[in-house]
Short mmCIF file of C-alpha atoms in Angstrom, two decimals:
data_model
loop_
_atom_site.label_atom_id
_atom_site.label_comp_id
_atom_site.label_asym_id
_atom_site.label_seq_id
_atom_site.Cartn_x
_atom_site.Cartn_y
_atom_site.Cartn_z
CA MET A 822 -76.09 -5.12 -195.03
CA GLU A 823 -73.87 -2.50 -196.62
CA ASN A 824 -70.91 -2.91 -194.22
CA PRO A 825 -70.00 -6.38 -192.94
CA MET A 826 -67.81 -5.10 -190.08
CA PHE A 827 -70.51 -5.65 -187.43
CA GLU A 828 -72.74 -8.12 -189.26
CA ASP A 829 -71.82 -11.05 -187.00
CA LEU A 830 -72.20 -8.90 -183.88
CA LEU A 831 -75.73 -7.82 -184.83
CA LYS A 832 -76.72 -11.40 -185.65
CA ALA A 833 -75.39 -12.63 -182.30
CA LEU A 834 -77.26 -9.94 -180.39
CA GLY A 835 -80.46 -10.79 -182.22
CA ARG A 836 -79.99 -14.49 -181.55
CA LEU A 837 -79.29 -14.02 -177.82
CA GLY A 838 -82.21 -11.60 -177.42
CA ILE A 839 -80.43 -9.26 -175.00
CA THR A 840 -82.92 -6.50 -174.13
CA GLU A 841 -81.09 -4.82 -171.24
CA PRO A 842 -77.43 -4.20 -170.35
CA PRO A 843 -75.97 -7.39 -168.81
CA SER A 844 -73.72 -7.26 -165.77
CA GLU A 845 -71.02 -8.94 -167.87
CA LEU A 846 -70.81 -9.27 -171.64
CA PRO A 847 -71.01 -12.88 -172.87
CA GLU A 848 -67.71 -14.19 -174.22
CA GLU A 849 -69.36 -14.90 -177.56
CA ILE A 850 -70.17 -11.22 -177.90
CA GLN A 851 -66.76 -10.01 -176.72
CA ASN A 852 -65.01 -12.11 -179.35
CA LEU A 853 -66.94 -10.34 -182.11
CA VAL A 854 -65.67 -6.86 -181.18
CA PRO A 855 -62.73 -5.67 -183.35
CA ASP A 856 -59.51 -4.69 -181.60
CA GLU A 857 -59.86 -1.07 -182.67
CA VAL A 858 -63.09 0.74 -183.43
CA THR A 859 -63.30 4.43 -184.29
CA ALA A 860 -66.36 6.64 -184.14
CA GLN A 861 -66.56 6.48 -187.92
CA ASP A 862 -66.57 2.68 -187.72
CA ALA A 863 -69.31 2.68 -185.08
CA ALA A 864 -71.41 5.05 -187.18
CA GLN A 865 -71.48 2.40 -189.91
CA LEU A 866 -74.02 0.56 -187.77
CA LEU A 867 -76.48 3.23 -188.83
CA VAL A 868 -76.37 2.19 -192.49
CA SER A 869 -77.67 -1.30 -191.72
CA ASP A 870 -80.50 -2.57 -193.86
CA SER A 871 -84.16 -2.24 -192.87
CA THR A 872 -84.25 -5.72 -191.31
CA SER A 873 -81.94 -4.69 -188.47
CA ASN A 874 -83.67 -4.35 -185.12
CA PRO A 875 -83.09 -0.91 -183.51
CA THR A 876 -82.68 -2.69 -180.17
CA ASP A 877 -79.83 -4.76 -181.62
CA ILE A 878 -78.17 -1.62 -182.99
CA LEU A 879 -78.42 0.07 -179.59
CA GLY A 880 -77.02 -3.11 -178.06
CA ALA A 881 -74.13 -3.04 -180.51
CA PHE A 882 -73.28 0.53 -179.50
CA TYR A 883 -73.38 -0.53 -175.85
CA VAL A 884 -71.10 -3.51 -176.54
CA LEU A 885 -68.57 -1.34 -178.37
CA LEU A 886 -68.47 1.23 -175.58
CA SER A 887 -68.31 -1.43 -172.85
CA SER A 888 -65.70 -3.63 -174.46
CA GLU A 889 -62.09 -3.83 -173.34
CA HIS A 890 -60.86 -1.62 -176.17
CA GLY A 891 -63.80 0.79 -176.29
CA VAL A 892 -64.14 3.30 -179.11
CA THR A 893 -61.04 5.20 -180.15
CA VAL A 894 -61.32 8.95 -179.52
CA ARG A 895 -59.54 11.34 -181.87
CA ASP A 896 -59.74 14.90 -180.61
CA GLY A 897 -59.90 17.66 -183.17
CA ASN A 898 -61.00 15.36 -185.97
CA GLU A 899 -64.02 16.84 -187.78
CA GLU A 900 -65.11 13.48 -189.19
CA HIS A 901 -64.90 12.02 -185.71
CA ARG A 902 -67.17 14.74 -184.26
CA ARG A 903 -69.73 14.33 -187.00
CA ALA A 904 -69.78 10.57 -186.49
CA TRP A 905 -70.34 10.94 -182.75
CA ASN A 906 -73.11 13.45 -183.34
CA LYS A 907 -74.77 11.10 -185.80
CA ILE A 908 -74.70 8.27 -183.25
CA ILE A 909 -76.14 10.51 -180.54
CA GLU A 910 -78.93 11.62 -182.88
CA TYR A 911 -79.83 8.02 -183.63
CA VAL A 912 -79.86 6.96 -179.97
CA GLY A 913 -82.01 9.95 -179.03
CA ASP A 914 -84.55 9.22 -181.76
CA THR A 915 -84.65 5.52 -180.98
CA ILE A 916 -85.32 5.79 -177.25
CA LEU A 917 -88.25 8.19 -177.66
CA PRO A 918 -91.41 6.46 -176.35
CA ILE A 919 -93.39 6.75 -179.61
CA LEU A 920 -94.92 4.34 -182.06
CA SER A 921 -92.61 5.14 -184.94
CA ILE A 922 -89.03 6.28 -185.40
CA GLU A 923 -88.43 9.42 -187.39
CA PRO A 924 -85.43 9.68 -189.71
CA PRO A 925 -82.31 11.16 -188.13
CA GLU A 926 -81.79 14.89 -188.34
CA GLU A 927 -79.11 16.33 -190.58
CA GLU A 928 -75.60 16.06 -189.25
CA LYS A 929 -74.29 18.86 -187.07
CA SER A 930 -70.88 20.38 -187.37
CA ASP A 931 -70.20 20.39 -183.62
CA THR A 932 -70.60 18.06 -180.66
CA LYS A 933 -73.36 20.06 -178.93
CA LEU A 934 -76.46 17.94 -178.39
CA SER A 935 -79.19 18.87 -180.82
CA SER A 936 -82.60 20.08 -179.73
CA ARG A 937 -84.24 16.83 -180.71
CA THR A 938 -81.76 14.83 -178.66
CA LEU A 939 -82.42 17.05 -175.64
CA ILE A 940 -86.17 16.54 -176.09
CA SER A 941 -85.57 12.78 -176.16
CA VAL A 942 -83.75 13.05 -172.85
CA ALA A 943 -86.46 15.28 -171.34
CA ALA A 944 -89.04 12.61 -172.21
CA PHE A 945 -87.58 10.46 -169.42
CA THR A 946 -87.57 13.02 -166.59
CA ASN A 947 -90.73 11.77 -164.86
CA SER A 948 -90.30 8.48 -163.00
CA GLY A 949 -94.08 8.01 -162.93
CA ASP A 950 -94.26 7.34 -166.66
CA ALA A 951 -94.60 3.74 -167.80
CA TRP A 952 -91.47 3.97 -169.94
CA THR A 953 -89.29 5.49 -167.21
CA THR A 954 -87.60 4.26 -164.06
CA THR A 955 -86.35 6.24 -161.09
CA GLN A 956 -82.77 5.78 -162.22
CA SER A 957 -83.44 6.90 -165.79
CA ALA A 958 -85.38 9.94 -164.57
CA GLU A 959 -82.52 11.01 -162.32
CA LEU A 960 -80.00 10.44 -165.10
CA SER A 961 -82.09 12.45 -167.57
CA GLU A 962 -82.34 15.38 -165.16
CA LYS A 963 -78.59 15.28 -164.60
CA LEU A 964 -77.82 15.09 -168.32
CA LEU A 965 -79.98 18.12 -169.06
CA GLU A 966 -78.57 20.07 -166.13
CA ASP A 967 -74.98 19.26 -167.06
CA HIS A 968 -75.56 20.06 -170.72
CA PHE A 969 -76.94 23.54 -170.18
CA ARG A 970 -74.42 24.30 -167.45
CA SER A 971 -71.52 23.38 -169.75
CA GLN A 972 -72.98 25.40 -172.60
CA GLU A 973 -73.31 28.46 -170.38
CA LYS A 974 -69.65 28.13 -169.40
CA GLU A 975 -68.56 27.88 -173.01
CA ARG A 976 -70.78 30.72 -174.20
CA VAL A 977 -70.69 33.62 -171.80
CA ASN A 978 -73.00 35.70 -174.02
CA ASP A 979 -75.59 32.94 -174.34
CA GLU A 980 -77.21 33.00 -170.90
CA GLU A 981 -80.67 32.72 -172.43
CA GLN A 982 -79.90 29.46 -174.24
CA LEU A 983 -82.07 27.33 -171.96
CA ALA A 984 -84.95 29.79 -172.15
CA ARG A 985 -84.74 29.87 -175.94
CA PHE A 986 -84.62 26.09 -176.13
CA VAL A 987 -87.76 25.77 -174.02
CA ALA A 988 -89.67 28.60 -175.67
CA GLU A 989 -88.76 27.85 -179.27
CA ASP A 990 -87.84 24.19 -179.61
CA VAL A 991 -90.14 22.73 -176.97
CA LEU A 992 -93.18 24.99 -176.70
CA SER A 993 -93.39 26.40 -180.22
CA ASP A 994 -91.91 23.70 -182.45
CA LEU A 995 -92.81 20.51 -180.57
CA LEU A 996 -95.88 21.14 -178.42
CA ARG A 997 -97.81 23.78 -180.30
CA PRO A 998 -98.52 21.57 -183.36
CA LEU A 999 -99.37 18.57 -181.17
CA PHE A 1000 -101.93 20.49 -179.09
CA SER A 1001 -103.32 22.78 -181.78
CA LYS A 1002 -106.36 20.65 -182.63
CA SER A 1003 -107.45 20.14 -179.02
CA ARG A 1004 -106.76 23.66 -177.74
CA PRO A 1005 -109.72 25.19 -175.82
CA ALA A 1006 -111.54 27.98 -177.63
CA THR A 1007 -111.14 30.26 -174.59
CA VAL A 1008 -107.50 30.94 -175.44
CA THR A 1009 -105.78 31.89 -178.67
CA ALA A 1010 -102.99 29.92 -180.30
CA SER A 1011 -100.50 32.46 -178.92
CA GLY A 1012 -101.71 31.89 -175.36
CA ARG A 1013 -103.82 35.03 -174.93
CA LYS A 1014 -107.39 35.18 -173.69
CA ALA A 1015 -109.83 34.89 -176.58
CA GLU A 1016 -112.07 37.95 -176.51
CA PHE A 1017 -114.48 36.35 -178.96
CA VAL A 1018 -114.86 32.60 -178.60
CA GLU A 1019 -115.27 31.14 -182.06
CA PRO A 1020 -116.16 27.53 -182.85
CA SER A 1021 -113.19 25.42 -183.81
CA ARG A 1022 -113.02 23.76 -187.20
CA TYR A 1023 -112.39 20.52 -185.30
CA ASP A 1024 -115.60 20.73 -183.25
CA ASN A 1025 -117.35 18.21 -185.48
CA ALA A 1026 -114.62 15.64 -184.88
CA SER A 1027 -114.72 13.30 -181.93
CA ALA A 1028 -113.17 14.86 -178.84
CA GLU A 1029 -111.16 11.68 -178.27
CA ALA A 1030 -110.13 11.12 -181.88
CA GLU A 1031 -106.44 10.30 -182.21
CA ALA A 1032 -106.10 12.96 -184.88
CA ARG A 1033 -107.17 15.62 -182.37
CA LYS A 1034 -104.95 14.41 -179.55
CA PRO A 1035 -101.66 13.09 -180.94
CA TRP A 1036 -100.03 14.10 -177.64
CA LYS A 1037 -102.24 11.59 -175.84
CA TYR A 1038 -102.25 8.60 -178.17
CA ASP A 1039 -99.01 8.74 -180.15
CA ARG A 1040 -96.64 11.29 -178.60
CA ARG A 1041 -97.52 10.75 -174.94
CA TYR A 1042 -94.01 11.81 -173.98
CA ALA A 1043 -95.01 15.39 -174.91
CA VAL A 1044 -96.75 15.77 -171.54
CA THR A 1045 -93.53 14.86 -169.73
CA VAL A 1046 -91.47 17.25 -171.83
CA PHE A 1047 -93.97 20.02 -171.09
CA GLU A 1048 -93.86 19.21 -167.39
CA TRP A 1049 -90.08 19.46 -167.39
CA ALA A 1050 -90.14 22.74 -169.31
CA GLU A 1051 -92.80 24.22 -167.05
CA GLN A 1052 -90.61 23.65 -163.99
CA ILE A 1053 -87.63 25.64 -165.26
CA LEU A 1054 -88.85 28.50 -167.44
CA GLN A 1055 -89.12 31.93 -165.86
CA LYS A 1056 -90.70 33.85 -168.75
CA SER A 1057 -92.85 33.46 -171.88
CA TRP A 1058 -95.77 32.43 -169.69
CA HIS A 1059 -98.30 32.85 -172.48
CA LEU A 1060 -96.71 29.96 -174.39
CA PHE A 1061 -97.67 27.58 -171.59
CA THR A 1062 -101.35 28.45 -171.39
CA PRO A 1063 -102.71 26.61 -174.48
CA VAL A 1064 -101.04 23.34 -173.49
CA LEU A 1065 -101.91 23.66 -169.81
CA LEU A 1066 -105.56 24.50 -170.49
CA THR A 1067 -105.80 21.54 -172.86
CA LEU A 1068 -104.47 19.20 -170.19
CA LEU A 1069 -106.84 20.66 -167.58
CA ASP A 1070 -109.77 19.84 -169.86
CA GLU A 1071 -108.64 16.23 -170.14
CA PRO A 1072 -111.24 13.85 -168.59
CA GLN A 1073 -108.80 11.01 -167.92
CA THR A 1074 -108.12 10.95 -164.18
CA ALA A 1075 -104.35 10.43 -164.27
CA LEU A 1076 -103.81 13.22 -166.78
CA LYS A 1077 -106.20 15.59 -165.01
CA VAL A 1078 -104.48 15.11 -161.65
CA ARG A 1079 -101.11 15.60 -163.29
CA ALA A 1080 -102.34 18.76 -165.03
CA LEU A 1081 -103.73 20.18 -161.77
CA ASP A 1082 -100.40 19.60 -160.06
CA MET A 1083 -98.59 21.26 -162.96
CA PHE A 1084 -100.97 24.21 -162.75
CA ARG A 1085 -100.20 24.71 -159.06
CA ASP A 1086 -96.49 24.84 -159.79
CA PHE A 1087 -97.06 27.10 -162.79
CA TRP A 1088 -99.26 29.57 -160.91
CA SER A 1089 -97.00 29.73 -157.86
CA ARG A 1090 -94.12 30.92 -160.07
CA CYS A 1091 -95.82 33.12 -162.63
CA PRO A 1092 -96.72 36.77 -161.91
CA GLY A 1093 -100.28 36.66 -160.57
CA ASP A 1094 -100.95 40.30 -161.42
CA LEU A 1095 -100.01 39.66 -165.03
CA MET A 1096 -102.48 36.79 -165.29
CA ARG A 1097 -105.28 38.88 -163.82
CA GLN A 1098 -104.52 41.84 -166.07
CA THR A 1099 -104.60 39.67 -169.18
CA GLY A 1100 -107.80 37.91 -168.11
CA LEU A 1101 -106.14 34.50 -167.94
CA ALA A 1102 -106.86 34.16 -164.21
CA GLN A 1103 -110.57 33.84 -164.99
CA VAL A 1104 -109.84 31.44 -167.84
CA PHE A 1105 -107.85 29.16 -165.54
CA GLU A 1106 -110.50 29.40 -162.82
CA ASP A 1107 -113.17 28.28 -165.27
CA ALA A 1108 -110.93 25.43 -166.40
CA VAL A 1109 -110.04 24.18 -162.91
CA PHE A 1110 -113.28 24.66 -160.98
CA PRO A 1111 -115.32 21.88 -162.65
CA ALA A 1112 -112.84 19.38 -161.22
CA VAL A 1113 -114.30 19.85 -157.71
CA LEU A 1114 -117.55 18.31 -158.96
CA TYR A 1115 -115.98 14.98 -159.91
CA LEU A 1116 -117.94 13.27 -157.15
CA PRO A 1117 -119.35 9.81 -156.50
CA SER A 1118 -121.29 8.05 -157.76
CA LEU A 1119 -120.63 9.33 -161.28
CA THR A 1120 -116.93 9.25 -160.47
CA PRO A 1121 -115.44 6.27 -158.59
CA VAL A 1122 -114.44 7.16 -155.04
CA GLU A 1123 -110.73 6.50 -155.57
CA GLU A 1124 -110.62 8.71 -158.66
CA SER A 1125 -112.75 11.37 -156.98
CA VAL A 1126 -110.40 11.56 -154.00
CA ALA A 1127 -107.38 11.87 -156.29
CA ILE A 1128 -108.96 14.65 -158.36
CA LEU A 1129 -110.33 16.60 -155.39
CA ASN A 1130 -107.00 16.39 -153.59
CA ALA A 1131 -105.44 18.12 -156.59
CA ALA A 1132 -108.30 20.47 -157.53
CA TYR A 1133 -108.86 22.24 -154.21
CA PRO A 1134 -105.17 23.11 -153.69
CA ALA A 1135 -105.07 24.40 -157.28
CA LEU A 1136 -108.01 26.72 -156.62
CA MET A 1137 -106.52 27.83 -153.31
CA VAL A 1138 -103.37 28.86 -155.15
CA LEU A 1139 -105.56 31.06 -157.34
CA VAL A 1140 -106.98 32.67 -154.20
CA GLY A 1141 -103.53 33.20 -152.72
CA ILE A 1142 -103.75 30.66 -149.90
CA ASN A 1143 -100.50 29.05 -148.81
CA LEU A 1144 -101.57 25.48 -148.09
CA GLU A 1145 -98.58 24.60 -145.93
CA LEU A 1146 -99.31 27.52 -143.62
CA ALA A 1147 -103.09 27.21 -143.79
CA ALA A 1148 -103.00 23.57 -142.67
CA ASN A 1149 -101.30 24.65 -139.45
CA GLU A 1150 -103.74 25.35 -136.64
CA LEU A 1151 -101.42 28.10 -135.41
CA CYS A 1152 -101.64 29.89 -138.76
CA THR A 1153 -101.33 33.64 -138.18
CA GLU A 1154 -101.82 34.72 -141.78
CA ALA A 1155 -105.54 35.24 -141.17
CA THR A 1156 -104.85 38.44 -139.26
CA THR A 1157 -103.13 40.02 -142.27
CA ALA A 1158 -104.62 38.15 -145.23
CA THR A 1159 -106.25 40.40 -147.80
CA PHE A 1160 -108.18 39.34 -150.87
CA THR A 1161 -108.95 41.11 -154.09
CA GLN A 1162 -112.55 41.31 -155.23
CA GLY A 1163 -111.95 38.48 -157.67
CA GLN A 1164 -110.37 36.32 -154.97
CA GLN A 1165 -113.29 36.97 -152.62
CA LYS A 1166 -115.72 35.84 -155.31
CA LEU A 1167 -113.67 32.71 -155.92
CA LEU A 1168 -113.55 31.98 -152.17
CA ASP A 1169 -117.33 32.25 -151.96
CA ARG A 1170 -117.67 30.00 -154.98
CA LEU A 1171 -115.15 27.56 -153.56
CA VAL A 1172 -117.02 27.22 -150.27
CA ARG A 1173 -120.62 27.41 -151.47
CA GLU A 1174 -120.46 25.74 -154.90
CA GLY A 1175 -117.52 23.49 -154.15
CA ILE A 1176 -117.27 22.19 -150.59
CA LEU A 1177 -120.88 22.59 -149.47
CA VAL A 1178 -122.31 21.23 -152.72
CA GLY A 1179 -119.80 18.39 -152.63
CA TYR A 1180 -120.74 17.51 -149.06
CA HIS A 1181 -124.48 17.49 -149.69
CA HIS A 1182 -124.00 15.41 -152.83
CA ALA A 1183 -121.57 12.83 -151.42
CA SER A 1184 -122.01 12.95 -147.63
CA GLU A 1185 -122.41 9.17 -147.49
CA HIS A 1186 -118.84 8.69 -148.71
CA VAL A 1187 -116.65 9.04 -145.64
CA ARG A 1188 -113.37 9.62 -147.48
CA ILE A 1189 -114.91 12.49 -149.42
CA VAL A 1190 -116.24 13.99 -146.18
CA GLU A 1191 -112.81 13.72 -144.55
CA LEU A 1192 -111.19 15.43 -147.53
CA LEU A 1193 -113.75 18.25 -147.63
CA CYS A 1194 -113.35 18.91 -143.90
CA TYR A 1195 -109.59 19.18 -144.30
CA GLN A 1196 -109.81 21.57 -147.25
CA LEU A 1197 -112.40 23.66 -145.44
CA ARG A 1198 -110.21 23.83 -142.34
CA CYS A 1199 -107.39 25.29 -144.44
CA ILE A 1200 -109.75 27.93 -145.82
CA VAL A 1201 -111.08 28.79 -142.36
CA ASN A 1202 -107.57 29.10 -140.92
CA TRP A 1203 -106.56 31.46 -143.72
CA MET A 1204 -109.73 33.57 -143.83
CA GLY A 1205 -109.99 34.02 -140.08
CA ILE A 1206 -112.90 36.11 -138.87
CA LEU A 1207 -114.08 36.54 -142.47
CA THR A 1208 -115.42 32.98 -142.19
CA VAL A 1209 -118.36 34.17 -140.07
CA LYS A 1210 -120.52 34.63 -143.15
CA TYR A 1211 -120.43 30.86 -143.69
CA LEU A 1212 -121.24 29.86 -140.09
CA LYS A 1213 -124.91 29.20 -140.76
CA ASN A 1214 -123.80 26.54 -143.26
CA LEU A 1215 -120.67 25.23 -141.58
CA ILE A 1216 -122.03 24.55 -138.09
CA PRO A 1217 -124.87 22.29 -139.35
CA MET A 1218 -122.40 20.48 -141.61
CA VAL A 1219 -119.94 19.80 -138.79
CA THR A 1220 -122.59 18.79 -136.27
CA GLU A 1221 -124.17 16.40 -138.77
CA ILE A 1222 -120.84 14.65 -139.31
CA MET A 1223 -120.10 14.42 -135.59
CA THR A 1224 -123.54 13.07 -134.68
CA GLU A 1225 -123.58 10.41 -137.40
CA PRO A 1226 -124.36 7.12 -135.56
CA PHE A 1227 -121.89 5.15 -137.68
CA GLY A 1228 -119.19 7.81 -137.65
CA THR A 1229 -116.97 5.65 -135.45
CA GLN A 1230 -116.61 3.19 -138.33
CA TYR A 1231 -114.29 5.72 -139.97
CA PRO A 1232 -112.44 7.62 -137.21
CA PRO A 1233 -110.38 9.81 -139.61
CA GLY A 1234 -113.62 11.43 -140.77
CA LEU A 1235 -114.65 12.22 -137.20
CA SER A 1236 -111.21 13.56 -136.38
CA SER A 1237 -111.24 15.80 -139.46
CA ALA A 1238 -114.65 17.22 -138.51
CA ILE A 1239 -113.59 17.87 -134.91
CA ARG A 1240 -110.45 19.70 -136.03
CA LEU A 1241 -112.57 21.75 -138.43
CA LEU A 1242 -114.80 22.71 -135.50
CA GLN A 1243 -111.72 23.76 -133.54
CA ALA A 1244 -110.65 26.01 -136.42
CA ILE A 1245 -114.11 27.58 -136.49
CA LEU A 1246 -114.03 28.20 -132.73
CA ARG A 1247 -110.55 29.68 -132.97
CA THR A 1248 -111.30 32.11 -135.80
CA CYS A 1249 -115.00 32.95 -135.43
CA TRP A 1250 -115.30 33.00 -131.64
CA PRO A 1251 -117.18 36.36 -131.44
CA ARG A 1252 -120.19 34.77 -133.20
CA ILE A 1253 -119.95 31.30 -131.67
CA PRO A 1254 -122.26 32.04 -128.66
CA HIS A 1255 -125.19 31.94 -131.09
CA TYR A 1256 -124.37 28.29 -131.85
CA CYS A 1257 -123.40 27.03 -128.39
CA ASN A 1258 -126.30 24.62 -128.00
CA GLU A 1259 -125.68 22.98 -131.38
CA ILE A 1260 -121.98 22.56 -130.63
CA ILE A 1261 -122.62 21.13 -127.15
CA LYS A 1262 -125.08 18.67 -128.64
CA ALA A 1263 -122.60 17.58 -131.31
CA LEU A 1264 -119.83 17.05 -128.75
CA MET A 1265 -122.15 15.15 -126.41
CA VAL A 1266 -123.52 12.77 -129.07
CA CYS A 1267 -120.10 12.17 -130.60
CA TRP A 1268 -118.61 11.43 -127.17
CA LEU A 1269 -121.35 8.94 -126.32
CA ASN A 1270 -120.98 7.22 -129.69
CA VAL A 1271 -117.25 6.80 -129.12
CA GLU A 1272 -117.85 5.57 -125.56
CA GLU A 1273 -120.28 2.93 -126.78
CA GLU A 1274 -117.91 1.68 -129.45
CA GLU A 1275 -115.70 -1.10 -128.19
CA GLU A 1276 -112.01 -0.23 -128.35
CA GLY A 1277 -111.10 -3.31 -130.33
CA LEU A 1278 -113.60 -2.46 -133.06
CA PHE A 1279 -111.89 0.78 -134.07
CA PRO A 1280 -110.25 0.36 -137.49
CA SER A 1281 -106.48 0.22 -137.38
CA GLY A 1282 -104.38 2.94 -138.95
CA GLY A 1283 -106.52 5.83 -137.73
CA PRO A 1284 -107.18 7.67 -134.48
CA ASP A 1285 -108.42 5.48 -131.65
CA ALA A 1286 -111.04 6.25 -129.01
CA ALA A 1287 -108.57 7.97 -126.67
CA GLN A 1288 -107.31 10.28 -129.42
CA LEU A 1289 -110.82 11.22 -130.50
CA GLN A 1290 -111.84 11.90 -126.91
CA GLY A 1291 -108.74 14.01 -126.41
CA GLU A 1292 -109.69 16.16 -129.42
CA MET A 1293 -113.26 16.50 -128.18
CA THR A 1294 -112.11 17.47 -124.68
CA LYS A 1295 -109.90 20.14 -126.21
CA THR A 1296 -112.82 21.40 -128.28
CA ALA A 1297 -115.07 21.55 -125.21
CA GLY A 1298 -112.42 23.59 -123.44
CA MET A 1299 -112.24 26.03 -126.35
CA LEU A 1300 -116.02 26.37 -126.32
CA ALA A 1301 -115.95 27.03 -122.56
CA ALA A 1302 -113.42 29.82 -123.07
CA VAL A 1303 -115.57 31.38 -125.79
CA MET A 1304 -118.68 31.25 -123.61
CA LYS A 1305 -116.82 32.70 -120.66
CA ALA A 1306 -115.69 35.62 -122.82
CA ALA A 1307 -119.35 36.19 -123.73
CA ASP A 1308 -120.43 36.04 -120.05
CA LEU A 1309 -122.31 32.79 -120.59
CA ASP A 1310 -122.37 30.01 -118.00
CA MET A 1311 -121.50 26.71 -119.62
CA ASP A 1312 -121.99 24.75 -116.38
CA GLU A 1313 -125.61 25.76 -116.39
CA ARG A 1314 -126.06 24.11 -119.78
CA VAL A 1315 -124.00 20.96 -119.32
CA SER A 1316 -124.84 20.07 -115.70
CA PRO A 1317 -128.25 18.54 -116.58
CA LEU A 1318 -126.56 16.53 -119.30
CA ILE A 1319 -123.92 15.19 -116.93
CA LYS A 1320 -126.60 14.17 -114.43
CA THR A 1321 -128.32 12.14 -117.13
CA GLU A 1322 -125.11 10.74 -118.66
CA PRO A 1323 -122.34 10.78 -116.00
CA GLN A 1324 -119.66 9.80 -118.53
CA LEU A 1325 -120.02 13.27 -120.04
CA GLY A 1326 -118.20 14.61 -116.98
CA LYS A 1327 -114.90 13.64 -118.62
CA LEU A 1328 -115.83 15.62 -121.73
CA PHE A 1329 -116.77 18.83 -119.96
CA LYS A 1330 -114.18 18.74 -117.17
CA LEU A 1331 -112.24 21.62 -118.72
CA ALA A 1332 -115.50 23.45 -119.19
CA ASN A 1333 -116.25 23.18 -115.47
CA SER A 1334 -112.82 24.44 -114.44
CA SER A 1335 -112.92 27.28 -116.98
CA SER A 1336 -116.35 28.58 -116.05
CA GLY A 1337 -115.81 28.04 -112.37
CA GLY A 1338 -112.84 30.36 -112.14
CA GLY A 1339 -110.14 27.70 -112.51
CA SER A 1340 -107.73 27.32 -115.37
CA SER A 1341 -108.98 28.76 -118.62
CA HIS A 1342 -108.51 27.39 -122.13
CA GLU A 1343 -107.00 29.78 -124.62
CA VAL A 1344 -108.82 30.05 -127.93
#
């Protein structure tokens, strides 16, 4: 060791094996701290020999800063500032969650945090990462926010500092080299749509080779840094597309779900017209859409649910659907919603090649059915009367779910189908009279199945028999109002059913009052 000043301290830390900050420093450690330590003295820890453990060196810095005397601060001293900057550089490089530690960057002449140090901090902004905790994520966010706020105050003419840091240091210098070998051929290195898709020189290499995906196997923190950058940048959108498209192509479930969520945030903030004009809207659609076909049994149910729950909202953002509003049964956007030709094509594809194909492929998986009914209800609420072109497919789908003999074994699936039927009645009521018999049959069979199921056998945590019957009664009332508007007598159709199965009287009680001149149910 070149400097013996902290030799005993490092040995003691190594012997005690302290791996996290203790609530109180051991007396043995406190006694090894000199009475006065300057920044230049502390920086001498960085010239330790190769046998020194980086964890022990970090621990030594912590001990010096936490000791009774602390580290002496000398304002205006150039050597002092350089020493502090050197220490900060080392700490930033050491805490990066990578397999190796790069040599420290050249010393800076001021105390501003370097780009590499800021990237090290940004690597801890997602509490979901294995190397991060909630506290460290919050602290990282605050450090970055405080840093750029203070820099803006000091440099009035440098308002674009944050944007330059993200565009140049993060996207161009850090991420572009890491993702270059796994970038999809549909986009150029500069983030533009590739007019002529050429085979990559890396096509012969394994798609999962570590050399092709250093961001996945060695520099996993790069995904977190990109996620942080994507949430704050307001321009240079083309720089995001190569990385985002690469992540969307990733087959690993956790990364794919994360990429789909990032895409939703990205698309909601970027100019949609710009993406369509540059052709990137179609590129993203082609990258996202295959995710809706991650279905059982090729994909485990848990993973399929996670991917579909992220994929459908991502595609709806492309169409222009506001999910928060569309999920509301009182959504009024349908009366004013307009779609471009491209959005109409995507909607058709989403319903026909996504939801309907998914249902017919995985209808035996109740959680998938519940999810598809919910997503379809959002689409129906937003499209309004335009949904009529799908009725010949939707009504059979809903009635099949509601008449399933074992549907009561998973009440959330039944509830989701009933609420979907309500959305269809509410938005497509002018064409519903053509399907009255099918809907009455579905309500009748579903009601009888629920009646036959013993109350205690309903799984906990979901809607019980009373809640399901309440939803069905509401649906029957809506159907009665639709039939009354079409001058059809619902009593004439349900009376024979009630005579055969008297318990159906509770289901169609609103129907009787509506068609008989009593209170009507508003659709």
